[in-house]
Coordinates of C-alpha atoms in Angstrom, one line a residue:
X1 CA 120.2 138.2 31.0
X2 CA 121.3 141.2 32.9
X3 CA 117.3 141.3 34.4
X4 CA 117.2 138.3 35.4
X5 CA 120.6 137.9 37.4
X6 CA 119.1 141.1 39.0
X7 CA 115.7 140.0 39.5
X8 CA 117.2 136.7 40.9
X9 CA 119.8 139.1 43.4
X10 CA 116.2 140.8 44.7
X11 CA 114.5 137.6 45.6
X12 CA 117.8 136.3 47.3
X13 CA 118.1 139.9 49.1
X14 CA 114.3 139.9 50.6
X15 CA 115.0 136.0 51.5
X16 CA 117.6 136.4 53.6
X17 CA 116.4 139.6 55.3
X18 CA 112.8 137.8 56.1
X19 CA 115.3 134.8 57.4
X20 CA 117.2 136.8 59.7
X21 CA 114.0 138.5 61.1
X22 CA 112.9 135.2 61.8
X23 CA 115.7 133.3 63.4
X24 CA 115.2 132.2 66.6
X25 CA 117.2 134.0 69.8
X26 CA 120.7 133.1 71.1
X27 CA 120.9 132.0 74.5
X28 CA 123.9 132.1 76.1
X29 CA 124.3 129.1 78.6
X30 CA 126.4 128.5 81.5
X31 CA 126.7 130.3 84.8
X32 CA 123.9 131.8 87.1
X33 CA 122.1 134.3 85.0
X34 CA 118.5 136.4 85.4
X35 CA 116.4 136.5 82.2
X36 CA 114.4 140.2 81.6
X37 CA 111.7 139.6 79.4
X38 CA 110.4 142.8 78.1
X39 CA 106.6 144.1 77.7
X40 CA 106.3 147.0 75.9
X41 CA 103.4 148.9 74.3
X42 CA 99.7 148.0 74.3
X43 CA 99.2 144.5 75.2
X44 CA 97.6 143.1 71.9
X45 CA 99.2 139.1 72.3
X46 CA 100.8 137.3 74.5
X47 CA 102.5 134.9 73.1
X48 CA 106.6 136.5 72.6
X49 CA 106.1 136.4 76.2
X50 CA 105.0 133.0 77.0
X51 CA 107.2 131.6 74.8
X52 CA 109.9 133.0 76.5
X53 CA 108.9 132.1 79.9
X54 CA 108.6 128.3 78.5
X55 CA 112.3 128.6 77.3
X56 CA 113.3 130.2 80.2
X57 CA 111.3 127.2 82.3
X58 CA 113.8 124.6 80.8
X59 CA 117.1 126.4 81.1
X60 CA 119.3 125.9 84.2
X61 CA 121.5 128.8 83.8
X62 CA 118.5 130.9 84.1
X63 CA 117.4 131.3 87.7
X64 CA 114.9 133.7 88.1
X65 CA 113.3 136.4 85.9
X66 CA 112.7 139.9 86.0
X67 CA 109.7 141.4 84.0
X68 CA 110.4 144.7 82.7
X69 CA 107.2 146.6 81.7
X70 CA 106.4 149.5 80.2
X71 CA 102.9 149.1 79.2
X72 CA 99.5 151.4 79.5
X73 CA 98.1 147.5 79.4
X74 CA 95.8 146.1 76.3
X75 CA 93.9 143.5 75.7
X76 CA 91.9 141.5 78.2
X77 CA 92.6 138.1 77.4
X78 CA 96.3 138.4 76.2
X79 CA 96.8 140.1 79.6
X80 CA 95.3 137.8 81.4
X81 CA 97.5 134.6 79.8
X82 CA 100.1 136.3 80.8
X83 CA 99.3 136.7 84.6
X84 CA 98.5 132.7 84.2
X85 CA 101.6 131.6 82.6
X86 CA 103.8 133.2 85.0
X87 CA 102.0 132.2 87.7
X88 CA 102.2 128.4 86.5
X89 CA 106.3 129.2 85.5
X90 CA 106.9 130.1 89.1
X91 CA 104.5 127.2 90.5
X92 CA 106.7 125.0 87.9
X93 CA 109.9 125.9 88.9
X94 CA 110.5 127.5 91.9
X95 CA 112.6 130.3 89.6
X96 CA 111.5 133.9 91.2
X97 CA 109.9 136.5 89.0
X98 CA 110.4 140.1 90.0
X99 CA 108.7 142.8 87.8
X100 CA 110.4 146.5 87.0
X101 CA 107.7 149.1 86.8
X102 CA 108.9 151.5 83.7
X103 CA 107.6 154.7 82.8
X104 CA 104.0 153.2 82.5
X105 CA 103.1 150.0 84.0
X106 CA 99.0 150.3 84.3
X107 CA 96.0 147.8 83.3
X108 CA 96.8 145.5 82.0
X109 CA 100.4 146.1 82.4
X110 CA 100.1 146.3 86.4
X111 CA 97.9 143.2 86.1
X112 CA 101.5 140.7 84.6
X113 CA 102.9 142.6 87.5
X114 CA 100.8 141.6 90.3
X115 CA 101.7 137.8 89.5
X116 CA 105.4 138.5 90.2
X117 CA 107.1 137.4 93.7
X118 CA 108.0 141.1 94.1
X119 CA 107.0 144.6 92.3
X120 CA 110.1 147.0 92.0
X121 CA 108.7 150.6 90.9
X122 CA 110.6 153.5 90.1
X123 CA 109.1 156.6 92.5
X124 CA 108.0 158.7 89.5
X125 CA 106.2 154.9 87.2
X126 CA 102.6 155.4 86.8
X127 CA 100.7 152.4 87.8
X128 CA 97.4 151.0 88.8
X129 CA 94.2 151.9 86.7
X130 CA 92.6 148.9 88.2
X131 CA 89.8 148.9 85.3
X132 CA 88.3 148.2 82.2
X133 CA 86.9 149.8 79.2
X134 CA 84.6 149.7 76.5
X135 CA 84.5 152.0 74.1
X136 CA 82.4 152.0 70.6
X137 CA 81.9 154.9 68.5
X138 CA 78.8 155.9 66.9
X139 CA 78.7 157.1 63.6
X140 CA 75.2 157.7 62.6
X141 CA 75.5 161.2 62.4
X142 CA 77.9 160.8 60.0
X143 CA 76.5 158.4 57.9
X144 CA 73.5 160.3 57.5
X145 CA 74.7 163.7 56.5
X146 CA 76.3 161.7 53.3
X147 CA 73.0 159.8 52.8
X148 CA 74.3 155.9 53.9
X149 CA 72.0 153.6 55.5
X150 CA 72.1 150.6 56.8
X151 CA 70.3 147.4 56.9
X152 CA 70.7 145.0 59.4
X153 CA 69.1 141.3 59.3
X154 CA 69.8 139.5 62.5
X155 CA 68.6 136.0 64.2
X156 CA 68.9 137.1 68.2
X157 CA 67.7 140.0 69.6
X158 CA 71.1 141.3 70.6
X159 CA 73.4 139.8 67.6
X160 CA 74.1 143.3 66.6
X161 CA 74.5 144.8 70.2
X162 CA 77.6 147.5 69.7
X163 CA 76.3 148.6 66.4
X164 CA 78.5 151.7 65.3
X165 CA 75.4 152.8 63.2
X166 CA 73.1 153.4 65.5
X167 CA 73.0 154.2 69.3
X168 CA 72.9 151.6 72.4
X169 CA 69.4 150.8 73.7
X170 CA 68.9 150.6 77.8
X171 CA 69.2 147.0 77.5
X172 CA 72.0 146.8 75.3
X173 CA 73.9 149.0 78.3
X174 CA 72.9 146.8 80.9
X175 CA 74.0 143.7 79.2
X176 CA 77.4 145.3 78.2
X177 CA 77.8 146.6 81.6
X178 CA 77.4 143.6 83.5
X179 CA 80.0 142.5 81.2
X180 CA 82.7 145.5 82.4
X181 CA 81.6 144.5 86.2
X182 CA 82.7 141.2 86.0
X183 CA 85.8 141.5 83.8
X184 CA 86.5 144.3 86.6
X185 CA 86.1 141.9 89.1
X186 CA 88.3 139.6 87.9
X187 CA 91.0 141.9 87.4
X188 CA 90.1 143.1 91.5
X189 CA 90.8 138.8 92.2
X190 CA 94.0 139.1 90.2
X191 CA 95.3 141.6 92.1
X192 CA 94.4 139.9 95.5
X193 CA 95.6 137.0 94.8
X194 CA 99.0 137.9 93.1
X195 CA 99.5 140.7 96.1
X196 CA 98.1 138.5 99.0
X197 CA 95.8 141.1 100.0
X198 CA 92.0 140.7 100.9
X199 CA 89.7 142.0 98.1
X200 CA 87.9 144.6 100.6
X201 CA 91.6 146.3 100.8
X202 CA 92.0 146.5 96.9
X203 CA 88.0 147.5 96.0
X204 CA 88.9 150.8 96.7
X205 CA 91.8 151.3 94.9
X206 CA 90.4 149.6 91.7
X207 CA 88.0 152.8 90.7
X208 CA 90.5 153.3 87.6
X209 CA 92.9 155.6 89.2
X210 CA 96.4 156.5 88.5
X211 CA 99.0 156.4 91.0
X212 CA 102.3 157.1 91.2
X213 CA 105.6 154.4 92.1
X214 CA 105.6 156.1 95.3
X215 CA 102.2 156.2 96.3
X216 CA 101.6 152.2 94.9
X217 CA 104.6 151.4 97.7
X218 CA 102.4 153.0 100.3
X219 CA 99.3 151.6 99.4
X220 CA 100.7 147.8 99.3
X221 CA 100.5 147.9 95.3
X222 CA 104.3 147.5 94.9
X223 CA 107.2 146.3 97.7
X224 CA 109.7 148.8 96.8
X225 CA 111.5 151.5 94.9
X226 CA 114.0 151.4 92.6
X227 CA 115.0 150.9 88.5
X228 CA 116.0 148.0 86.6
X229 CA 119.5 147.0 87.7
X230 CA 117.9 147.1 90.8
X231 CA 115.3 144.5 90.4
X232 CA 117.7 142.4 88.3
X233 CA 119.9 142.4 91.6
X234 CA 116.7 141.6 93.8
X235 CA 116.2 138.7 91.7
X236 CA 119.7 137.6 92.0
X237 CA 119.5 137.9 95.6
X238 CA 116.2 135.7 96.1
X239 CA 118.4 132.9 94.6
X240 CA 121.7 133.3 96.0
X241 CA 123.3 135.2 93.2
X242 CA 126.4 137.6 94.9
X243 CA 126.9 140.7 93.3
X244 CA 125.5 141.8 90.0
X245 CA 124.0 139.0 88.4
X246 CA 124.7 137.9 84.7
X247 CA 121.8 138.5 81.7
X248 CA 120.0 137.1 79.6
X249 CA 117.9 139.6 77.4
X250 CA 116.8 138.0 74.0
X251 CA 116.6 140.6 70.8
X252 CA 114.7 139.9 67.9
X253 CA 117.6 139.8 65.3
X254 CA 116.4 141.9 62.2
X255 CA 117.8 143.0 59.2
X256 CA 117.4 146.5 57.2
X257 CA 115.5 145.0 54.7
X258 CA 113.1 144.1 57.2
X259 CA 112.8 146.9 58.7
X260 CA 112.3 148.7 55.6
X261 CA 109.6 146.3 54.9
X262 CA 107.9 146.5 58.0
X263 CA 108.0 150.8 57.9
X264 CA 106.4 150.4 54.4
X265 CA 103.6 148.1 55.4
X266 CA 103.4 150.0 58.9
X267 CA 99.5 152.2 57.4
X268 CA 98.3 148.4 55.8
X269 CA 99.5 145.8 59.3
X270 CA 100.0 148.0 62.1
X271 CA 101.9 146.8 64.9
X272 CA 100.0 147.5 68.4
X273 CA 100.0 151.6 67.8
X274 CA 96.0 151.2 66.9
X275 CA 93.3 149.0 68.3
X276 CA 90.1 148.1 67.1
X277 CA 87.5 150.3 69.1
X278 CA 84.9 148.0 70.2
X279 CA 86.6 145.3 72.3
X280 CA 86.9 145.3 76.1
X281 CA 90.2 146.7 77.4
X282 CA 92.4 146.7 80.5
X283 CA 94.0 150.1 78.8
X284 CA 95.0 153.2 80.3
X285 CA 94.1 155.8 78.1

């Protein structure tokens, strides 16, 4: 009897912990306020952040929106989704979106930045790395010092192009870097278009460089210094906020027993510290 009232306990304990990581966010309504929407880590989906930006869309108390990043960048396409939907969110609403440059804001992460009305960069943020990468690993060697082959039975001459078994052919490089020149070039059209610059002025910049907050002001990457309560003012003061503006920052509400969970599964689902190798990155590595 004594098992089962505490077997029964467990199940309600682990129930309401994966409830309250679940729960939706609190949103405080009434009066002016700017939302910050935070990106953080390597960019591996988009979709916390485009949801918010759609609740954000429909809420009159929120007025304009600061991104905050702090981001070495990610994944191509989640990256990219990003740059669209706050593109269309300020198309949609006329609500301003500033972005605040954190300690790392590159790739991918400069890219969500560059659709913003205004970039605010602290003078020490590393930005740019206007690039992308490829990398795959080749294991061969490996493999055959512990006697492993392997067979491969393909319709298409390049269905197994990126093998990790074996090394690229001349053609497999040419075909994979046409496909890094014109992912790069859309990143280069990105950045024009979200900074209102002509393409010939950011081509030189987009070699995969660094820069600092300081030097990005001076070359027309960012508009102008300063840290997070700063760009949360500027925000305010594109829409007519006085003074400090009020803040709307949503948390993910989670419980110990979630946490606990999620440390335990960390090595088995991991959570945007590791990426799969072979894919094609706007990452600053």
């Amino acid at each position: 009897m004594i098992g089962w009232v505490l077997g029964g306990l467990a199940l309600f304990l682990i129930l309401v912990g994966l409830a309250a990581a679940l729960v939706g966010p609190r949103l405080p309504l009434g009066g002016d306020r700017v939302a910050v929407i935070a990106i953080e880590g390597v960019i591996t989906d988009g979709r916390e952040v485009i949801e918010q930006l759609h609740r954000y869309r429909d809420l009159p108390s929120v007025r304009a929106v600061v991104l905050r990043i702090n981001s070495p960048g990610g994944a191509v396409a989640p990256s990219q989704e990003i740059f669209q939907e706050v593109q269309k969110f300020r198309r949609q609403t006329g609500k301003p979106v500033v972005a605040s440059l954190g300690s790392v804001a590159a790739s991918g992460g400069y890219y969500i930045a560059a659709a913003a009305d205004r970039i605010v960069a602290n003078p020490g943020s590393i930005t740019g790395s206007i690039g992308v990468i490829l990398q795959i690993p080749n294991v061969s060697g490996l493999l055959q010092k512990v006697g492993i082959k392997t067979t491969v039975i393909k319709a298409g001459e390049n269905k197994d192009l990126g093998s990790i078994t074996r090394d690229l052919t001349e053609g497999e490089r040419r075909i994979l870097q046409e496909v890094m020149d014109d992912v790069h070039g859309q990143f280069i059209e990105a950045v024009a278009q979200g900074r209102r610059m002509d393409r010939a002025r950011v081509e030189p910049l987009a070699d995969g460089r660094i820069f600092s907050g300081r030097q990005a002001l001076g070359l027309g990457l960012v508009d102008e210094l300063g840290d997070l309560p700063d760009a949360i003012e500027r925000a305010g003061g594109l829409v007519g906020i006085p003074g400090r503006p009020k803040v709307i920052q949503e948390r993910r509400r989670r419980s110990w027993l979630w946490d606990l969970l999620t440390e335990a599964l960390g090595p088995v689902f991991p959570a945007g510290g590791t990426i799969p190798p072979a894919a094609v990155y706007y990452l600053w590595r």
